[in-house]
Amino acid sequence: MSTATESTAAAAGLRGVVAAQSSIGDVNGEEGILIYQGYNIHDLAEHSTFEEVIYLLWHGRLPNAGELAALNSEIRASYEAPAEVIALMKQFPKDADPMDVLRTAVSSLDFFDKAGHGTDRVNAMSAAVKLTAQIGTLAAAWDRIRNGKNVVAPDHSLNIAENFLYMLRGTRADADEAHMFDVCLILHADQELNASQFTTRFAARTLADMYGCVTAGIAALAGPLHGGANTAVMKMLIEIGDLDKADAWVDTALAEHRKIMGIGHAVYKTEDPRATWLRKYSKHMAEKTGTSKWFDMSQRIEQLMHEKKGMFPNVDFYSASTYYMMGIPLDPFTPIFAVSRISGWTGHILEQYANNKLIRPRAEYIGARDLKYVPIGGR
Ligand code: COA
């Protein structure tokens, strides 16, 4: 590490440094704009479907009716995870973390898809389809296995959102919930080069196979400062328990220099456009269930954090109460993020394979130099 530019970049944790060229997604943090392949997230949330967005992220354009139908049937035909992987999951300790289980289960899918080792477009795309179809199957299966329930086989007549809720709960979601969940999957699909996206892309640049790259992405997503924040938000709301206690809870947390989960973003310095939708859904679920306390507490915390710190909620803040009021237990919250983000991960991996430019940052060495080795007896 020698130049001033490199040194500054390292000190700032690569903030603002371009590590790859991509046409998949872009975040304008100042204005709160997120686009996927040129389309504003609000337009996609309003009009599109998760499957259409998957096509968009993989192919760079929206599909026509025939192309969408072909993708739908490919994905639905791949919903079943290998029986061996489900059997393996049944051996795991029931208290294993759902993201650790998902990481291991997804990694093991690799053994059953030899073609998926190829990094050429045809083989990589086939692995992307399988991963996208099966990650929800694995996430739902684990929630049932750990709770001593039977694993629900996928229903090929359902889309990804409907099928996930069906496999998780054993009953079909109503049309309102299915649509809302589909939009949640759209909102979480891509976020430029954030931690897990960068991780998958960095792995892909070595021509590691699709399963290995996605496994690395899941590991990065699991952290509480990334995808794990949605679970942490709901735990916080449960701990606070009541709207009356929100002010004191936030004051104490800030006095103790604790972070309020679901608040703040490395790039958005204004409203995260995804939070706009999720706030609306949380409110909708509060009205639908007749239980307003989770939404009310969230709204109060949002207000307090804006007043006290000038900060805004991110995607995880209102997704927590939305999922909770949909009757989804906490354990699959972060795996649900992966059920959506698989589309962005695989999109970035495909893009990296197609134009495999080197990504090789440097570390600014701040350790000692020229030390003389002292044999162990002399230390
Ligand atoms: N609650 C309270 N204070 C927060 C905060 C939060 N959620 N997020 C950041 N801050 C404060 C930090 O304590 C720090 O204060 P200081 O300057 O007095 O030390 C300042 O804001 C900058 O924090 P930093 O962690 O450097 O911000 P960042 O832009 O690098 O981090 C996040 C972005 C998302 C990692 C951070 O906001 C965070 O940890 N949020 C909570 C976790 C979360 O929701 N993650 C999901 C992200 S989509």
Short mmCIF file of C-alpha atoms and ligand atoms in Angstrom, two decimals:
data_model
loop_
_atom_site.label_atom_id
_atom_site.label_comp_id
_atom_site.label_asym_id
_atom_site.label_seq_id
_atom_site.Cartn_x
_atom_site.Cartn_y
_atom_site.Cartn_z
CA MET A 1 0.00 0.00 0.00
CA SER A 2 1.68 3.11 -1.12
CA THR A 3 -0.40 5.89 -2.63
CA ALA A 4 -2.43 8.40 -0.65
CA THR A 5 -5.60 7.44 -2.55
CA GLU A 6 -5.24 3.79 -1.68
CA SER A 7 -4.48 4.63 1.93
CA THR A 8 -7.58 6.82 2.26
CA ALA A 9 -9.73 4.16 0.61
CA ALA A 10 -8.52 1.54 3.07
CA ALA A 11 -9.05 3.78 6.09
CA ALA A 12 -12.59 4.48 4.92
CA GLY A 13 -13.41 0.78 4.44
CA LEU A 14 -13.65 1.18 0.66
CA ARG A 15 -16.52 3.66 1.05
CA GLY A 16 -17.24 5.36 -2.23
CA VAL A 17 -14.62 3.25 -4.02
CA VAL A 18 -15.81 1.62 -7.26
CA ALA A 19 -14.89 -2.06 -7.07
CA ALA A 20 -16.81 -3.27 -10.14
CA GLN A 21 -18.88 -1.98 -13.02
CA SER A 22 -22.43 -3.25 -12.95
CA SER A 23 -25.71 -2.59 -14.70
CA ILE A 24 -27.73 -4.57 -12.15
CA GLY A 25 -28.63 -2.02 -9.52
CA ASP A 26 -27.82 1.46 -8.33
CA VAL A 27 -28.33 3.26 -5.02
CA ASN A 28 -28.54 7.03 -4.88
CA GLY A 29 -28.11 7.56 -1.17
CA GLU A 30 -28.59 11.32 -1.19
CA GLU A 31 -31.94 11.24 -2.94
CA GLY A 32 -33.11 7.84 -1.69
CA ILE A 33 -33.41 6.24 -5.12
CA LEU A 34 -32.91 2.53 -5.81
CA ILE A 35 -33.02 1.19 -9.35
CA TYR A 36 -32.75 -2.31 -10.78
CA GLN A 37 -31.49 -2.38 -14.39
CA GLY A 38 -32.83 1.15 -14.94
CA TYR A 39 -36.23 0.68 -13.29
CA ASN A 40 -37.13 2.59 -10.15
CA ILE A 41 -37.91 0.28 -7.22
CA HIS A 42 -41.23 2.08 -6.68
CA ASP A 43 -42.32 1.27 -10.22
CA LEU A 44 -41.34 -2.38 -9.81
CA ALA A 45 -43.02 -2.66 -6.39
CA GLU A 46 -46.18 -1.14 -7.82
CA HIS A 47 -46.41 -3.13 -11.04
CA SER A 48 -44.00 -6.08 -11.24
CA THR A 49 -43.63 -9.56 -9.73
CA PHE A 50 -40.64 -11.19 -8.07
CA GLU A 51 -40.20 -13.63 -10.97
CA GLU A 52 -40.16 -10.75 -13.45
CA VAL A 53 -37.54 -8.99 -11.33
CA ILE A 54 -35.41 -12.15 -11.28
CA TYR A 55 -35.50 -12.20 -15.09
CA LEU A 56 -34.64 -8.49 -15.12
CA LEU A 57 -31.62 -8.95 -12.85
CA TRP A 58 -30.32 -11.94 -14.82
CA HIS A 59 -30.96 -10.71 -18.36
CA GLY A 60 -30.87 -6.93 -18.06
CA ARG A 61 -34.39 -6.38 -19.40
CA LEU A 62 -37.97 -7.25 -18.53
CA PRO A 63 -39.23 -10.50 -20.07
CA ASN A 64 -41.99 -10.82 -22.63
CA ALA A 65 -44.88 -13.15 -21.78
CA GLY A 66 -43.22 -16.24 -23.30
CA GLU A 67 -39.90 -15.61 -21.57
CA LEU A 68 -41.61 -15.10 -18.22
CA ALA A 69 -43.66 -18.27 -18.65
CA ALA A 70 -40.50 -20.22 -19.48
CA LEU A 71 -38.67 -18.89 -16.40
CA ASN A 72 -41.68 -19.61 -14.20
CA SER A 73 -41.89 -23.20 -15.33
CA GLU A 74 -38.13 -23.73 -14.97
CA ILE A 75 -38.17 -22.36 -11.42
CA ARG A 76 -41.31 -24.25 -10.38
CA ALA A 77 -39.93 -27.51 -11.82
CA SER A 78 -36.87 -27.02 -9.58
CA TYR A 79 -38.66 -26.31 -6.27
CA GLU A 80 -37.82 -29.73 -4.76
CA ALA A 81 -34.51 -29.79 -2.89
CA PRO A 82 -32.59 -33.09 -3.05
CA ALA A 83 -34.00 -35.53 -0.48
CA GLU A 84 -30.46 -36.09 0.79
CA VAL A 85 -30.15 -32.41 1.75
CA ILE A 86 -33.45 -32.45 3.65
CA ALA A 87 -32.32 -35.67 5.36
CA LEU A 88 -29.02 -33.99 6.27
CA MET A 89 -30.87 -31.02 7.78
CA LYS A 90 -32.84 -33.41 9.98
CA GLN A 91 -29.53 -34.39 11.61
CA PHE A 92 -28.69 -30.82 12.66
CA PRO A 93 -29.17 -29.71 16.27
CA LYS A 94 -32.66 -28.20 16.59
CA ASP A 95 -31.22 -25.09 18.20
CA ALA A 96 -28.88 -24.40 15.26
CA ASP A 97 -29.14 -20.87 13.92
CA PRO A 98 -31.42 -20.81 10.83
CA MET A 99 -28.84 -18.88 8.79
CA ASP A 100 -26.09 -21.35 9.72
CA VAL A 101 -28.39 -24.16 8.61
CA LEU A 102 -29.25 -22.36 5.38
CA ARG A 103 -25.57 -21.75 4.64
CA THR A 104 -24.68 -25.41 5.14
CA ALA A 105 -27.74 -26.73 3.28
CA VAL A 106 -27.19 -24.42 0.29
CA SER A 107 -23.54 -25.38 0.20
CA SER A 108 -24.50 -29.05 0.06
CA LEU A 109 -26.82 -28.52 -2.94
CA ASP A 110 -23.61 -28.31 -4.92
CA PHE A 111 -23.04 -32.08 -4.57
CA PHE A 112 -26.26 -32.77 -6.49
CA ASP A 113 -25.67 -30.43 -9.42
CA LYS A 114 -22.44 -31.32 -11.15
CA ALA A 115 -23.24 -29.01 -14.08
CA GLY A 116 -23.54 -26.18 -11.60
CA HIS A 117 -19.77 -26.17 -11.22
CA GLY A 118 -19.47 -24.60 -14.64
CA THR A 119 -19.04 -20.87 -14.77
CA ASP A 120 -20.11 -20.54 -18.43
CA ARG A 121 -23.46 -18.79 -18.94
CA VAL A 122 -25.52 -21.97 -19.57
CA ASN A 123 -24.32 -23.94 -16.55
CA ALA A 124 -24.19 -20.94 -14.24
CA MET A 125 -27.73 -19.94 -15.23
CA SER A 126 -28.97 -23.47 -14.57
CA ALA A 127 -27.38 -23.35 -11.08
CA ALA A 128 -28.95 -19.90 -10.53
CA VAL A 129 -32.40 -21.30 -11.34
CA LYS A 130 -31.94 -24.23 -8.94
CA LEU A 131 -30.64 -22.02 -6.14
CA THR A 132 -33.42 -19.49 -6.59
CA ALA A 133 -36.05 -22.24 -6.61
CA GLN A 134 -34.65 -24.23 -3.68
CA ILE A 135 -33.42 -21.67 -1.18
CA GLY A 136 -37.01 -21.06 -0.03
CA THR A 137 -37.64 -24.80 0.18
CA LEU A 138 -34.65 -25.16 2.51
CA ALA A 139 -35.52 -22.13 4.64
CA ALA A 140 -39.11 -23.27 5.12
CA ALA A 141 -38.08 -26.90 5.71
CA TRP A 142 -35.72 -25.91 8.53
CA ASP A 143 -38.37 -23.95 10.37
CA ARG A 144 -40.65 -26.99 10.29
CA ILE A 145 -37.91 -29.50 11.12
CA ARG A 146 -36.70 -27.55 14.14
CA ASN A 147 -40.27 -27.25 15.41
CA GLY A 148 -40.91 -30.99 15.04
CA LYS A 149 -43.33 -30.56 12.12
CA ASN A 150 -43.47 -32.46 8.85
CA VAL A 151 -41.70 -30.88 5.88
CA VAL A 152 -44.28 -29.53 3.42
CA ALA A 153 -43.59 -30.43 -0.21
CA PRO A 154 -43.58 -27.47 -2.62
CA ASP A 155 -46.69 -26.73 -4.66
CA HIS A 156 -45.74 -26.26 -8.31
CA SER A 157 -48.87 -24.26 -9.03
CA LEU A 158 -47.67 -21.44 -6.77
CA ASN A 159 -45.20 -18.62 -7.39
CA ILE A 160 -42.10 -18.23 -5.21
CA ALA A 161 -43.80 -15.97 -2.65
CA GLU A 162 -46.95 -18.09 -2.35
CA ASN A 163 -45.00 -21.33 -2.31
CA PHE A 164 -42.65 -20.14 0.44
CA LEU A 165 -45.53 -19.12 2.72
CA TYR A 166 -47.27 -22.41 1.95
CA MET A 167 -44.21 -24.54 2.76
CA LEU A 168 -43.58 -22.53 5.94
CA ARG A 169 -47.10 -22.60 7.34
CA GLY A 170 -48.69 -25.61 5.64
CA THR A 171 -51.64 -23.48 4.48
CA ARG A 172 -52.03 -21.18 1.49
CA ALA A 173 -51.68 -17.45 2.04
CA ASP A 174 -54.62 -15.24 1.14
CA ALA A 175 -54.23 -13.08 -1.98
CA ASP A 176 -53.48 -9.93 0.03
CA GLU A 177 -50.63 -11.53 1.99
CA ALA A 178 -49.25 -13.30 -1.06
CA HIS A 179 -49.07 -10.03 -2.99
CA MET A 180 -47.53 -8.16 -0.07
CA PHE A 181 -44.91 -10.87 0.42
CA ASP A 182 -44.16 -10.89 -3.31
CA VAL A 183 -43.47 -7.14 -3.12
CA CYS A 184 -41.25 -7.72 -0.05
CA LEU A 185 -39.19 -10.13 -2.17
CA ILE A 186 -38.90 -7.48 -4.92
CA LEU A 187 -37.74 -4.88 -2.39
CA HIS A 188 -34.98 -7.09 -0.97
CA ALA A 189 -33.71 -8.40 -4.32
CA ASP A 190 -30.67 -6.21 -4.96
CA GLN A 191 -28.67 -3.46 -3.30
CA GLU A 192 -25.65 -2.77 -5.49
CA LEU A 193 -22.36 -3.78 -3.82
CA ASN A 194 -23.40 -4.12 -0.18
CA ALA A 195 -21.68 -6.63 2.09
CA SER A 196 -23.22 -9.87 0.83
CA GLN A 197 -23.33 -8.74 -2.81
CA PHE A 198 -19.67 -7.79 -2.68
CA THR A 199 -18.85 -11.09 -0.97
CA THR A 200 -20.52 -13.16 -3.72
CA ARG A 201 -18.96 -11.05 -6.44
CA PHE A 202 -15.51 -11.17 -4.86
CA ALA A 203 -15.76 -14.95 -4.67
CA ALA A 204 -17.00 -15.13 -8.28
CA ARG A 205 -14.00 -13.29 -9.57
CA THR A 206 -11.86 -16.34 -8.69
CA LEU A 207 -14.31 -18.40 -10.82
CA ALA A 208 -15.53 -20.18 -7.71
CA ASP A 209 -18.77 -21.96 -8.63
CA MET A 210 -22.22 -20.47 -8.11
CA TYR A 211 -22.98 -22.57 -5.00
CA GLY A 212 -19.74 -21.56 -3.30
CA CYS A 213 -20.26 -17.87 -4.07
CA VAL A 214 -23.83 -17.93 -2.74
CA THR A 215 -22.71 -19.80 0.38
CA ALA A 216 -20.25 -16.96 1.07
CA GLY A 217 -23.04 -14.44 0.52
CA ILE A 218 -25.27 -16.17 3.06
CA ALA A 219 -22.46 -16.03 5.63
CA ALA A 220 -22.15 -12.27 5.10
CA LEU A 221 -25.90 -11.72 5.17
CA ALA A 222 -26.23 -13.51 8.51
CA GLY A 223 -24.47 -10.75 10.47
CA PRO A 224 -26.60 -8.56 12.75
CA LEU A 225 -25.40 -5.43 10.95
CA HIS A 226 -26.72 -6.79 7.63
CA GLY A 227 -29.64 -9.20 7.13
CA GLY A 228 -29.70 -10.21 10.78
CA ALA A 229 -31.04 -6.76 11.62
CA ASN A 230 -34.67 -7.68 10.80
CA THR A 231 -34.71 -10.33 13.55
CA ALA A 232 -32.97 -7.92 15.92
CA VAL A 233 -35.63 -5.26 15.24
CA MET A 234 -38.45 -7.61 16.20
CA LYS A 235 -36.59 -8.75 19.32
CA MET A 236 -36.21 -5.08 20.25
CA LEU A 237 -39.94 -4.40 19.77
CA ILE A 238 -40.84 -7.44 21.85
CA GLU A 239 -38.40 -6.35 24.56
CA ILE A 240 -39.85 -2.81 24.64
CA GLY A 241 -43.29 -4.38 24.78
CA ASP A 242 -45.41 -1.25 24.78
CA LEU A 243 -45.64 2.15 23.10
CA ASP A 244 -45.42 3.90 26.50
CA LYS A 245 -41.97 2.40 27.06
CA ALA A 246 -40.45 3.28 23.67
CA ASP A 247 -39.09 6.74 24.61
CA ALA A 248 -37.29 5.57 27.73
CA TRP A 249 -35.95 2.49 25.93
CA VAL A 250 -34.47 4.56 23.10
CA ASP A 251 -32.99 7.10 25.54
CA THR A 252 -31.28 4.34 27.51
CA ALA A 253 -30.00 2.61 24.38
CA LEU A 254 -28.53 5.83 23.02
CA ALA A 255 -27.02 6.76 26.41
CA GLU A 256 -25.34 3.35 26.42
CA HIS A 257 -24.12 3.92 22.84
CA ARG A 258 -26.11 0.95 21.59
CA LYS A 259 -27.28 0.89 17.99
CA ILE A 260 -31.00 0.81 17.30
CA MET A 261 -31.44 -2.01 14.83
CA GLY A 262 -33.12 -1.24 11.52
CA ILE A 263 -32.02 2.39 11.69
CA GLY A 264 -29.26 3.96 9.60
CA HIS A 265 -27.69 2.96 6.34
CA ALA A 266 -24.20 3.08 4.91
CA VAL A 267 -25.41 4.73 1.70
CA TYR A 268 -28.94 6.16 2.18
CA LYS A 269 -28.78 9.45 4.02
CA THR A 270 -32.50 10.04 3.55
CA GLU A 271 -35.56 7.76 3.45
CA ASP A 272 -34.66 4.28 2.20
CA PRO A 273 -37.24 3.82 -0.61
CA ARG A 274 -37.85 0.24 0.51
CA ALA A 275 -38.83 1.45 3.98
CA THR A 276 -41.57 3.56 2.38
CA TRP A 277 -43.27 0.36 1.19
CA LEU A 278 -42.63 -1.62 4.33
CA ARG A 279 -43.98 1.13 6.58
CA LYS A 280 -47.17 1.03 4.50
CA TYR A 281 -47.36 -2.76 4.82
CA SER A 282 -46.72 -2.71 8.57
CA LYS A 283 -49.58 -0.22 8.95
CA HIS A 284 -51.77 -2.35 6.70
CA MET A 285 -51.07 -5.47 8.77
CA ALA A 286 -51.78 -3.53 11.99
CA GLU A 287 -55.19 -2.61 10.60
CA LYS A 288 -55.81 -6.09 9.24
CA THR A 289 -54.91 -7.87 12.49
CA GLY A 290 -56.38 -5.20 14.77
CA THR A 291 -53.07 -5.11 16.67
CA SER A 292 -51.46 -1.73 16.27
CA LYS A 293 -48.74 -1.84 18.93
CA TRP A 294 -45.90 -3.13 16.74
CA PHE A 295 -46.55 -0.50 14.10
CA ASP A 296 -47.10 2.25 16.69
CA MET A 297 -43.86 1.42 18.52
CA SER A 298 -41.95 1.29 15.23
CA GLN A 299 -43.32 4.63 14.16
CA ARG A 300 -42.40 6.21 17.49
CA ILE A 301 -38.85 4.85 17.36
CA GLU A 302 -38.51 6.11 13.80
CA GLN A 303 -39.65 9.57 14.94
CA LEU A 304 -37.30 9.59 17.94
CA MET A 305 -34.30 8.50 15.90
CA HIS A 306 -35.02 11.17 13.35
CA GLU A 307 -35.35 13.88 16.00
CA LYS A 308 -32.37 12.80 18.08
CA LYS A 309 -29.92 11.52 15.48
CA GLY A 310 -31.26 12.65 12.11
CA MET A 311 -31.40 8.99 11.06
CA PHE A 312 -33.92 7.07 8.96
CA PRO A 313 -35.24 3.49 9.00
CA ASN A 314 -33.73 0.99 6.57
CA VAL A 315 -35.33 -2.02 4.85
CA ASP A 316 -35.19 -4.14 8.01
CA PHE A 317 -37.07 -1.78 10.28
CA TYR A 318 -40.64 -2.20 9.09
CA SER A 319 -40.15 -5.60 7.46
CA ALA A 320 -39.82 -6.99 11.00
CA SER A 321 -43.28 -5.97 12.19
CA THR A 322 -44.81 -6.70 8.77
CA TYR A 323 -43.60 -10.33 8.83
CA TYR A 324 -44.47 -10.73 12.50
CA MET A 325 -48.04 -9.58 11.97
CA MET A 326 -48.26 -11.94 9.00
CA GLY A 327 -47.75 -14.70 11.57
CA ILE A 328 -44.21 -15.48 10.44
CA PRO A 329 -42.03 -16.54 13.39
CA LEU A 330 -38.72 -14.74 14.01
CA ASP A 331 -36.43 -17.59 13.02
CA PRO A 332 -37.01 -17.41 9.27
CA PHE A 333 -36.81 -13.59 9.08
CA THR A 334 -33.20 -13.46 7.88
CA PRO A 335 -33.53 -16.58 5.69
CA ILE A 336 -36.43 -14.75 3.97
CA PHE A 337 -33.96 -11.99 3.09
CA ALA A 338 -31.85 -14.68 1.40
CA VAL A 339 -34.92 -16.10 -0.42
CA SER A 340 -35.13 -12.71 -2.14
CA ARG A 341 -31.46 -11.67 -2.29
CA ILE A 342 -30.55 -14.89 -4.11
CA SER A 343 -31.73 -13.04 -7.22
CA GLY A 344 -29.26 -10.18 -6.73
CA TRP A 345 -26.43 -12.50 -5.70
CA THR A 346 -26.84 -14.75 -8.71
CA GLY A 347 -27.25 -11.68 -10.96
CA HIS A 348 -23.95 -10.26 -9.73
CA ILE A 349 -22.20 -13.61 -10.05
CA LEU A 350 -23.45 -14.04 -13.64
CA GLU A 351 -22.33 -10.50 -14.47
CA GLN A 352 -18.90 -11.09 -12.93
CA TYR A 353 -18.43 -14.41 -14.79
CA ALA A 354 -19.40 -12.71 -18.07
CA ASN A 355 -16.69 -10.06 -17.72
CA ASN A 356 -14.29 -11.32 -15.11
CA LYS A 357 -12.32 -8.21 -14.21
CA LEU A 358 -9.92 -8.53 -11.31
CA ILE A 359 -11.05 -7.22 -7.91
CA ARG A 360 -8.05 -6.99 -5.64
CA PRO A 361 -8.05 -4.30 -2.96
CA ARG A 362 -4.98 -3.75 -0.84
CA ALA A 363 -4.64 -3.56 2.94
CA GLU A 364 -2.82 -0.64 4.51
CA TYR A 365 -0.17 -2.41 6.53
CA ILE A 366 0.07 -0.87 10.01
CA GLY A 367 2.08 -3.64 11.70
CA ALA A 368 5.75 -3.90 12.64
CA ARG A 369 8.57 -4.43 10.12
CA ASP A 370 12.10 -5.87 10.17
CA LEU A 371 11.62 -7.92 13.35
CA LYS A 372 14.24 -10.61 13.95
CA TYR A 373 12.93 -14.15 14.50
CA VAL A 374 13.64 -15.35 18.05
CA PRO A 375 13.53 -19.15 18.60
CA ILE A 376 10.80 -20.22 21.03
CA GLY A 377 13.21 -20.92 23.90
CA GLY A 378 14.41 -17.33 23.79
CA ARG A 379 11.00 -15.54 23.96
N1 COA B 1 -28.50 3.51 16.18
C1 COA B 1 -27.82 4.45 16.88
N2 COA B 1 -26.74 5.06 16.43
C2 COA B 1 -26.33 4.73 15.20
C3 COA B 1 -26.97 3.78 14.42
C4 COA B 1 -28.10 3.17 14.95
N3 COA B 1 -28.77 2.25 14.26
N4 COA B 1 -26.33 3.62 13.26
C5 COA B 1 -25.30 4.45 13.28
N5 COA B 1 -25.29 5.11 14.47
C6 COA B 1 -24.34 6.11 14.92
C7 COA B 1 -23.05 5.41 15.31
O1 COA B 1 -23.05 5.04 16.66
C8 COA B 1 -22.04 6.49 15.01
O2 COA B 1 -22.07 7.44 16.02
P1 COA B 1 -20.72 8.15 16.48
O3 COA B 1 -20.23 8.90 15.28
O4 COA B 1 -21.14 9.01 17.61
O5 COA B 1 -19.78 7.04 16.88
C9 COA B 1 -22.60 7.14 13.75
O6 COA B 1 -24.01 6.93 13.80
C10 COA B 1 -22.04 6.54 12.48
O7 COA B 1 -22.18 5.12 12.62
P2 COA B 1 -21.60 4.08 11.60
O8 COA B 1 -21.77 2.69 12.11
O9 COA B 1 -20.24 4.51 11.19
O10 COA B 1 -22.59 4.31 10.40
P3 COA B 1 -22.46 3.58 9.08
O11 COA B 1 -23.08 4.45 8.05
O12 COA B 1 -21.11 3.09 8.84
O13 COA B 1 -23.31 2.25 9.35
C11 COA B 1 -25.06 0.77 9.51
C12 COA B 1 -24.42 1.92 8.69
C13 COA B 1 -26.27 0.27 8.75
C14 COA B 1 -24.05 -0.38 9.64
C15 COA B 1 -25.43 1.30 10.91
O14 COA B 1 -26.32 2.40 10.76
C16 COA B 1 -26.03 0.23 11.77
O15 COA B 1 -25.30 -0.55 12.38
N6 COA B 1 -27.39 0.17 11.85
C17 COA B 1 -28.05 -0.83 12.65
C18 COA B 1 -27.98 -2.18 11.98
C19 COA B 1 -28.90 -2.30 10.80
O16 COA B 1 -30.05 -1.89 10.83
N7 COA B 1 -28.38 -2.91 9.72
C20 COA B 1 -29.12 -3.11 8.49
C21 COA B 1 -28.58 -2.26 7.41
S1 COA B 1 -29.59 -2.34 5.95
#
